[in-house]
């Protein structure tokens, strides 16, 4: 890991670190993701799945959100968050004390391609920071080849262009000036700023198996209140990997110390609805 990569992350809003995970480190995570995928596909209605096609049509799924729930938890996936190279990069950018935000698993659909629309996460489309200071680090840990991720470099540091605002507003996935595709190989980690304009797209039948996760500095004021209900269930934290436990504890502590206003709670409720509307094209 080098400061040049952290500088690229701040400047461009993303950086791909090739081969951060060795084949021996990829193997257990990939095996765990395959098992998780089998569990999820056996009962998609029981999980927060991402549909590329949903009933009354055929069911096709390109991933699942919240893989750290007690039903889906697997130590081999939590272990990814304790990887020294991965943690080292995130700590270089955000500082030593981190809190957990999200962890999802993404894969190629089987029948229906997915085209996610352009967006910034959390529906924070007007958020930008000229210095490039990130409020979080989001990352795709690619366990196979993955050419799904597109981004507009530098778009986290300036207001949206008219073309970007229009495309985001109409849930569009059309070509944007300056967009780049970031192809990855197994073992690569693609770190990105979720306030950079981005989207994913993936053909059916492809090899994609990717973990999609997000961490914040423990005292970051933007984007808190991500302590999911399951994290507060009695006994849950004692069952998870110690690194994850520590980061989840900090999430809970920060949330408890910074209750959100009713207005912000309402905004988040609306955002949740809007995020669902951003479901892959075929599933809307
Ligand atoms: O497919 C991807 O890598 C991007 C996913 C994404 O942007 C999202 O889940 O919000």
mmCIF file of C-alpha atoms and ligand atoms in Angstrom:
data_model
loop_
_atom_site.group_PDB
_atom_site.id
_atom_site.type_symbol
_atom_site.label_atom_id
_atom_site.label_comp_id
_atom_site.label_asym_id
_atom_site.label_seq_id
_atom_site.Cartn_x
_atom_site.Cartn_y
_atom_site.Cartn_z
ATOM 1 C CA UNK A 1 0.000 0.000 0.000
ATOM 2 C CA UNK A 2 1.370 3.405 -0.879
ATOM 3 C CA UNK A 3 0.460 7.003 -0.211
ATOM 4 C CA UNK A 4 0.240 7.437 -3.994
ATOM 5 C CA UNK A 5 -2.768 5.098 -3.933
ATOM 6 C CA UNK A 6 -4.378 7.066 -1.096
ATOM 7 C CA UNK A 7 -3.705 10.289 -3.057
ATOM 8 C CA UNK A 8 -5.324 8.763 -6.167
ATOM 9 C CA UNK A 9 -8.337 7.748 -4.056
ATOM 10 C CA UNK A 10 -8.755 11.319 -2.758
ATOM 11 C CA UNK A 11 -8.196 12.894 -6.193
ATOM 12 C CA UNK A 12 -10.133 10.526 -8.485
ATOM 13 C CA UNK A 13 -12.650 9.132 -6.008
ATOM 14 C CA UNK A 14 -11.450 5.561 -6.600
ATOM 15 C CA UNK A 15 -8.341 3.422 -6.840
ATOM 16 C CA UNK A 16 -7.882 -0.216 -7.818
ATOM 17 C CA UNK A 17 -5.244 -2.055 -5.777
ATOM 18 C CA UNK A 18 -4.278 -5.113 -7.826
ATOM 19 C CA UNK A 19 -3.772 -8.439 -6.051
ATOM 20 C CA UNK A 20 -4.293 -7.086 -2.535
ATOM 21 C CA UNK A 21 -5.720 -10.515 -1.610
ATOM 22 C CA UNK A 22 -3.538 -13.520 -2.444
ATOM 23 C CA UNK A 23 -5.148 -16.609 -4.035
ATOM 24 C CA UNK A 24 -4.904 -18.305 -0.601
ATOM 25 C CA UNK A 25 -6.843 -15.387 0.945
ATOM 26 C CA UNK A 26 -9.423 -15.287 -1.854
ATOM 27 C CA UNK A 27 -10.223 -19.022 -1.640
ATOM 28 C CA UNK A 28 -12.003 -19.155 1.777
ATOM 29 C CA UNK A 29 -13.939 -15.940 1.120
ATOM 30 C CA UNK A 30 -15.062 -17.227 -2.278
ATOM 31 C CA UNK A 31 -16.150 -20.568 -0.800
ATOM 32 C CA UNK A 32 -18.133 -18.681 1.880
ATOM 33 C CA UNK A 33 -19.763 -16.414 -0.697
ATOM 34 C CA UNK A 34 -20.810 -19.437 -2.801
ATOM 35 C CA UNK A 35 -22.423 -21.030 0.272
ATOM 36 C CA UNK A 36 -24.141 -17.754 1.167
ATOM 37 C CA UNK A 37 -25.424 -17.400 -2.411
ATOM 38 C CA UNK A 38 -26.877 -20.930 -2.315
ATOM 39 C CA UNK A 39 -28.642 -20.121 0.981
ATOM 40 C CA UNK A 40 -30.013 -16.851 -0.381
ATOM 41 C CA UNK A 41 -31.213 -18.341 -3.683
ATOM 42 C CA UNK A 42 -33.018 -21.111 -1.787
ATOM 43 C CA UNK A 43 -35.266 -18.489 -0.137
ATOM 44 C CA UNK A 44 -34.728 -15.039 -1.678
ATOM 45 C CA UNK A 45 -37.850 -13.646 -0.029
ATOM 46 C CA UNK A 46 -36.223 -14.140 3.379
ATOM 47 C CA UNK A 47 -33.291 -11.798 2.620
ATOM 48 C CA UNK A 48 -32.616 -8.269 1.384
ATOM 49 C CA UNK A 49 -31.908 -9.489 -2.157
ATOM 50 C CA UNK A 50 -31.184 -7.336 -5.184
ATOM 51 C CA UNK A 51 -33.414 -8.429 -8.032
ATOM 52 C CA UNK A 52 -32.677 -8.143 -11.735
ATOM 53 C CA UNK A 53 -36.095 -9.736 -12.297
ATOM 54 C CA UNK A 54 -38.794 -10.184 -9.678
ATOM 55 C CA UNK A 55 -42.232 -11.797 -9.403
ATOM 56 C CA UNK A 56 -44.635 -11.996 -11.158
ATOM 57 C CA UNK A 57 -41.803 -12.597 -13.676
ATOM 58 C CA UNK A 58 -39.033 -15.124 -13.063
ATOM 59 C CA UNK A 59 -36.827 -14.449 -10.038
ATOM 60 C CA UNK A 60 -33.252 -13.444 -10.796
ATOM 61 C CA UNK A 61 -30.916 -11.969 -8.216
ATOM 62 C CA UNK A 62 -27.609 -10.068 -8.460
ATOM 63 C CA UNK A 63 -26.721 -9.873 -4.794
ATOM 64 C CA UNK A 64 -27.867 -9.553 -1.214
ATOM 65 C CA UNK A 65 -27.530 -6.715 1.269
ATOM 66 C CA UNK A 66 -26.552 -7.069 4.933
ATOM 67 C CA UNK A 67 -24.464 -10.238 4.943
ATOM 68 C CA UNK A 68 -23.563 -9.791 8.619
ATOM 69 C CA UNK A 69 -27.085 -10.617 9.829
ATOM 70 C CA UNK A 70 -27.167 -13.661 12.155
ATOM 71 C CA UNK A 71 -28.850 -15.700 9.351
ATOM 72 C CA UNK A 72 -26.044 -15.041 6.831
ATOM 73 C CA UNK A 73 -23.022 -14.383 9.063
ATOM 74 C CA UNK A 74 -19.854 -16.327 8.158
ATOM 75 C CA UNK A 75 -16.532 -15.780 9.914
ATOM 76 C CA UNK A 76 -14.682 -16.207 6.595
ATOM 77 C CA UNK A 77 -16.456 -13.113 5.241
ATOM 78 C CA UNK A 78 -15.956 -11.076 8.412
ATOM 79 C CA UNK A 79 -12.263 -12.029 8.210
ATOM 80 C CA UNK A 80 -12.029 -9.952 5.011
ATOM 81 C CA UNK A 81 -12.542 -6.818 7.132
ATOM 82 C CA UNK A 82 -9.514 -7.745 9.234
ATOM 83 C CA UNK A 83 -7.198 -8.129 6.217
ATOM 84 C CA UNK A 84 -4.058 -6.065 7.045
ATOM 85 C CA UNK A 85 -3.658 -4.621 3.532
ATOM 86 C CA UNK A 86 -7.312 -3.668 3.280
ATOM 87 C CA UNK A 87 -7.486 -2.226 6.798
ATOM 88 C CA UNK A 88 -4.135 -0.499 6.269
ATOM 89 C CA UNK A 89 -5.473 1.391 3.259
ATOM 90 C CA UNK A 90 -8.722 2.390 4.962
ATOM 91 C CA UNK A 91 -6.819 3.519 8.077
ATOM 92 C CA UNK A 92 -4.356 5.515 6.002
ATOM 93 C CA UNK A 93 -7.279 7.414 4.497
ATOM 94 C CA UNK A 94 -9.635 7.639 7.503
ATOM 95 C CA UNK A 95 -7.433 7.258 10.584
ATOM 96 C CA UNK A 96 -6.958 4.332 12.982
ATOM 97 C CA UNK A 97 -10.391 4.103 14.648
ATOM 98 C CA UNK A 98 -13.054 2.794 12.271
ATOM 99 C CA UNK A 99 -16.746 2.051 12.500
ATOM 100 C CA UNK A 100 -18.758 -0.370 10.403
ATOM 101 C CA UNK A 101 -21.332 0.793 7.883
ATOM 102 C CA UNK A 102 -22.380 -1.981 5.505
ATOM 103 C CA UNK A 103 -21.414 -5.303 3.978
ATOM 104 C CA UNK A 104 -23.143 -6.791 0.927
ATOM 105 C CA UNK A 105 -22.406 -9.601 -1.556
ATOM 106 C CA UNK A 106 -22.791 -9.070 -5.312
ATOM 107 C CA UNK A 107 -22.778 -11.661 -8.093
ATOM 108 C CA UNK A 108 -23.661 -12.069 -11.771
ATOM 109 C CA UNK A 109 -27.364 -12.710 -12.325
ATOM 110 C CA UNK A 110 -28.331 -15.944 -14.098
ATOM 111 C CA UNK A 111 -30.909 -14.791 -16.669
ATOM 112 C CA UNK A 112 -31.413 -11.030 -16.736
ATOM 113 C CA UNK A 113 -28.527 -8.524 -17.076
ATOM 114 C CA UNK A 114 -28.595 -5.719 -14.573
ATOM 115 C CA UNK A 115 -28.003 -2.051 -15.228
ATOM 116 C CA UNK A 116 -27.942 -0.016 -12.044
ATOM 117 C CA UNK A 117 -28.684 3.668 -12.588
ATOM 118 C CA UNK A 118 -26.112 6.414 -11.913
ATOM 119 C CA UNK A 119 -26.113 7.557 -8.302
ATOM 120 C CA UNK A 120 -24.243 8.642 -5.200
ATOM 121 C CA UNK A 121 -24.987 6.415 -2.208
ATOM 122 C CA UNK A 122 -27.480 7.316 0.507
ATOM 123 C CA UNK A 123 -29.251 9.504 -2.104
ATOM 124 C CA UNK A 124 -26.716 12.241 -1.214
ATOM 125 C CA UNK A 125 -26.536 13.385 -4.818
ATOM 126 C CA UNK A 126 -25.684 17.008 -4.113
ATOM 127 C CA UNK A 127 -22.940 16.172 -1.583
ATOM 128 C CA UNK A 128 -19.392 16.968 -2.718
ATOM 129 C CA UNK A 129 -16.171 17.979 -1.010
ATOM 130 C CA UNK A 130 -13.587 19.964 -2.979
ATOM 131 C CA UNK A 131 -10.650 18.708 -0.887
ATOM 132 C CA UNK A 132 -11.503 15.081 -1.664
ATOM 133 C CA UNK A 133 -11.830 14.323 2.076
ATOM 134 C CA UNK A 134 -13.972 11.175 2.178
ATOM 135 C CA UNK A 135 -16.715 10.580 4.748
ATOM 136 C CA UNK A 136 -16.135 6.798 4.380
ATOM 137 C CA UNK A 137 -14.269 4.265 2.268
ATOM 138 C CA UNK A 138 -16.376 1.883 0.214
ATOM 139 C CA UNK A 139 -14.749 -1.099 -1.469
ATOM 140 C CA UNK A 140 -15.366 -4.009 -3.796
ATOM 141 C CA UNK A 141 -13.277 -7.033 -2.828
ATOM 142 C CA UNK A 142 -13.247 -8.961 -6.097
ATOM 143 C CA UNK A 143 -13.105 -12.714 -5.563
ATOM 144 C CA UNK A 144 -13.337 -13.362 -9.332
ATOM 145 C CA UNK A 145 -12.874 -11.217 -12.437
ATOM 146 C CA UNK A 146 -15.333 -8.308 -12.240
ATOM 147 C CA UNK A 147 -15.962 -5.600 -14.845
ATOM 148 C CA UNK A 148 -19.192 -4.230 -13.411
ATOM 149 C CA UNK A 149 -18.106 -0.928 -11.868
ATOM 150 C CA UNK A 150 -18.245 2.443 -13.643
ATOM 151 C CA UNK A 151 -17.414 5.828 -12.146
ATOM 152 C CA UNK A 152 -16.985 9.456 -13.190
ATOM 153 C CA UNK A 153 -13.511 10.354 -11.809
ATOM 154 C CA UNK A 154 -13.408 13.492 -9.666
ATOM 155 C CA UNK A 155 -17.203 13.818 -9.447
ATOM 156 C CA UNK A 156 -17.014 13.611 -5.601
ATOM 157 C CA UNK A 157 -15.134 16.959 -5.538
ATOM 158 C CA UNK A 158 -17.493 19.188 -7.545
ATOM 159 C CA UNK A 159 -21.210 19.862 -8.069
ATOM 160 C CA UNK A 160 -23.029 17.545 -10.475
ATOM 161 C CA UNK A 161 -22.987 18.560 -14.126
ATOM 162 C CA UNK A 162 -26.379 19.112 -15.767
ATOM 163 C CA UNK A 163 -25.964 15.837 -17.673
ATOM 164 C CA UNK A 164 -25.236 13.909 -14.454
ATOM 165 C CA UNK A 165 -28.150 15.508 -12.564
ATOM 166 C CA UNK A 166 -30.513 14.692 -15.412
ATOM 167 C CA UNK A 167 -29.320 11.090 -15.712
ATOM 168 C CA UNK A 168 -29.555 10.515 -11.943
ATOM 169 C CA UNK A 169 -32.989 12.168 -11.816
ATOM 170 C CA UNK A 170 -34.443 9.911 -14.505
ATOM 171 C CA UNK A 171 -32.810 6.756 -13.017
ATOM 172 C CA UNK A 172 -30.732 6.607 -16.199
ATOM 173 C CA UNK A 173 -27.768 4.403 -17.044
ATOM 174 C CA UNK A 174 -26.755 6.213 -20.257
ATOM 175 C CA UNK A 175 -23.172 7.120 -21.099
ATOM 176 C CA UNK A 176 -21.804 10.073 -19.095
ATOM 177 C CA UNK A 177 -18.904 12.290 -20.206
ATOM 178 C CA UNK A 178 -15.667 11.138 -18.559
ATOM 179 C CA UNK A 179 -17.035 7.853 -17.181
ATOM 180 C CA UNK A 180 -14.569 5.005 -16.844
ATOM 181 C CA UNK A 181 -15.070 1.277 -16.440
ATOM 182 C CA UNK A 182 -12.740 -0.255 -13.825
ATOM 183 C CA UNK A 183 -12.131 -3.920 -14.695
ATOM 184 C CA UNK A 184 -10.780 -6.015 -11.832
ATOM 185 C CA UNK A 185 -9.238 -9.445 -11.413
ATOM 186 C CA UNK A 186 -9.672 -11.897 -8.545
ATOM 187 C CA UNK A 187 -7.822 -10.552 -5.512
ATOM 188 C CA UNK A 188 -8.059 -6.894 -6.570
ATOM 189 C CA UNK A 189 -9.741 -4.411 -4.272
ATOM 190 C CA UNK A 190 -11.474 -1.405 -5.769
ATOM 191 C CA UNK A 191 -11.699 1.344 -3.146
ATOM 192 C CA UNK A 192 -14.088 4.165 -3.921
ATOM 193 C CA UNK A 193 -15.786 7.234 -2.556
ATOM 194 C CA UNK A 194 -19.531 6.682 -2.696
ATOM 195 C CA UNK A 195 -20.013 10.401 -3.337
ATOM 196 C CA UNK A 196 -18.401 9.892 -6.747
ATOM 197 C CA UNK A 197 -21.092 9.347 -9.418
ATOM 198 C CA UNK A 198 -21.065 5.589 -10.056
ATOM 199 C CA UNK A 199 -23.097 2.585 -11.076
ATOM 200 C CA UNK A 200 -22.778 -1.160 -11.659
ATOM 201 C CA UNK A 201 -23.815 -3.241 -14.658
ATOM 202 C CA UNK A 202 -23.399 -6.935 -15.170
ATOM 203 C CA UNK A 203 -24.293 -9.444 -17.857
ATOM 204 C CA UNK A 204 -26.072 -12.611 -16.836
ATOM 205 C CA UNK A 205 -24.021 -15.790 -16.623
ATOM 206 C CA UNK A 206 -20.768 -13.966 -15.848
ATOM 207 C CA UNK A 207 -18.255 -14.873 -13.155
ATOM 208 C CA UNK A 208 -18.835 -11.972 -10.737
ATOM 209 C CA UNK A 209 -18.461 -12.792 -7.021
ATOM 210 C CA UNK A 210 -17.676 -9.608 -5.093
ATOM 211 C CA UNK A 211 -17.962 -8.304 -1.549
ATOM 212 C CA UNK A 212 -19.193 -4.708 -1.357
ATOM 213 C CA UNK A 213 -18.438 -3.080 1.996
ATOM 214 C CA UNK A 214 -18.167 0.323 3.622
ATOM 215 C CA UNK A 215 -16.311 1.705 6.668
ATOM 216 C CA UNK A 216 -16.186 5.132 8.289
ATOM 217 C CA UNK A 217 -13.957 6.912 10.783
ATOM 218 C CA UNK A 218 -15.387 6.303 14.279
ATOM 219 C CA UNK A 219 -16.249 9.992 14.757
ATOM 220 C CA UNK A 220 -17.360 10.898 11.205
ATOM 221 C CA UNK A 221 -20.327 13.319 11.413
ATOM 222 C CA UNK A 222 -21.694 12.605 7.884
ATOM 223 C CA UNK A 223 -23.613 9.383 7.293
ATOM 224 C CA UNK A 224 -24.003 7.856 10.750
ATOM 225 C CA UNK A 225 -27.005 5.970 12.164
ATOM 226 C CA UNK A 226 -26.146 2.683 10.515
ATOM 227 C CA UNK A 227 -26.394 0.482 13.599
ATOM 228 C CA UNK A 228 -28.767 -2.105 12.210
ATOM 229 C CA UNK A 229 -31.265 -3.692 14.577
ATOM 230 C CA UNK A 230 -29.534 -7.086 14.389
ATOM 231 C CA UNK A 231 -26.302 -5.525 15.696
ATOM 232 C CA UNK A 232 -28.115 -4.666 18.938
ATOM 233 C CA UNK A 233 -29.665 -8.121 19.501
ATOM 234 C CA UNK A 234 -28.456 -9.484 22.889
ATOM 235 C CA UNK A 235 -25.428 -11.729 22.415
ATOM 236 C CA UNK A 236 -24.952 -11.004 18.691
ATOM 237 C CA UNK A 237 -21.714 -9.013 18.985
ATOM 238 C CA UNK A 238 -20.102 -11.772 21.077
ATOM 239 C CA UNK A 239 -20.542 -14.206 18.165
ATOM 240 C CA UNK A 240 -18.745 -12.188 15.467
ATOM 241 C CA UNK A 241 -15.103 -11.711 14.507
ATOM 242 C CA UNK A 242 -13.326 -9.421 17.050
ATOM 243 C CA UNK A 243 -12.378 -6.802 14.415
ATOM 244 C CA UNK A 244 -15.962 -6.562 13.211
ATOM 245 C CA UNK A 245 -17.228 -6.544 16.806
ATOM 246 C CA UNK A 246 -15.047 -3.562 17.660
ATOM 247 C CA UNK A 247 -16.159 -1.636 14.565
ATOM 248 C CA UNK A 248 -19.836 -2.425 15.190
ATOM 249 C CA UNK A 249 -19.503 -1.341 18.844
ATOM 250 C CA UNK A 250 -18.204 2.024 17.660
ATOM 251 C CA UNK A 251 -21.128 2.351 15.232
ATOM 252 C CA UNK A 252 -23.596 1.752 18.049
ATOM 253 C CA UNK A 253 -21.755 4.138 20.389
ATOM 254 C CA UNK A 254 -21.730 6.935 17.817
ATOM 255 C CA UNK A 255 -25.395 6.448 16.933
ATOM 256 C CA UNK A 256 -26.451 6.472 20.579
ATOM 257 C CA UNK A 257 -24.514 9.675 21.199
ATOM 258 C CA UNK A 258 -25.935 11.414 18.078
ATOM 259 C CA UNK A 259 -29.689 10.762 17.779
ATOM 260 C CA UNK A 260 -31.112 12.035 14.489
ATOM 261 C CA UNK A 261 -33.820 14.633 14.116
ATOM 262 C CA UNK A 262 -37.315 13.733 12.966
ATOM 263 C CA UNK A 263 -36.624 15.584 9.691
ATOM 264 C CA UNK A 264 -33.518 13.472 9.031
ATOM 265 C CA UNK A 265 -35.410 10.290 9.949
ATOM 266 C CA UNK A 266 -38.059 11.235 7.357
ATOM 267 C CA UNK A 267 -35.383 12.009 4.746
ATOM 268 C CA UNK A 268 -33.875 8.577 5.308
ATOM 269 C CA UNK A 269 -37.247 6.890 4.955
ATOM 270 C CA UNK A 270 -37.727 8.669 1.618
ATOM 271 C CA UNK A 271 -34.154 7.734 0.613
ATOM 272 C CA UNK A 272 -34.871 4.080 1.329
ATOM 273 C CA UNK A 273 -37.824 4.234 -1.044
ATOM 274 C CA UNK A 274 -35.703 6.027 -3.676
ATOM 275 C CA UNK A 275 -32.879 3.495 -3.304
ATOM 276 C CA UNK A 276 -35.377 0.690 -3.921
ATOM 277 C CA UNK A 277 -36.544 2.553 -7.033
ATOM 278 C CA UNK A 278 -32.929 2.378 -8.225
ATOM 279 C CA UNK A 279 -33.223 -1.406 -8.370
ATOM 280 C CA UNK A 280 -31.787 -2.851 -11.576
ATOM 281 C CA UNK A 281 -33.753 -1.901 -14.697
ATOM 282 C CA UNK A 282 -35.602 -5.159 -15.305
ATOM 283 C CA UNK A 283 -36.786 -5.340 -11.697
ATOM 284 C CA UNK A 284 -38.431 -1.912 -11.427
HETATM 285 O O1 LIG B 1 -22.203 -3.157 -8.777
HETATM 286 C C1 LIG B 1 -21.448 -2.392 -8.163
HETATM 287 O O2 LIG B 1 -20.250 -2.634 -7.982
HETATM 288 C C2 LIG B 1 -21.962 -1.089 -7.643
HETATM 289 C C3 LIG B 1 -23.089 -1.308 -6.680
HETATM 290 C C4 LIG B 1 -23.602 -0.012 -6.178
HETATM 291 O O3 LIG B 1 -23.283 1.041 -6.668
HETATM 292 C C5 LIG B 1 -24.537 0.002 -5.067
HETATM 293 O O4 LIG B 1 -24.856 -1.053 -4.510
HETATM 294 O O5 LIG B 1 -24.991 1.111 -4.691
#
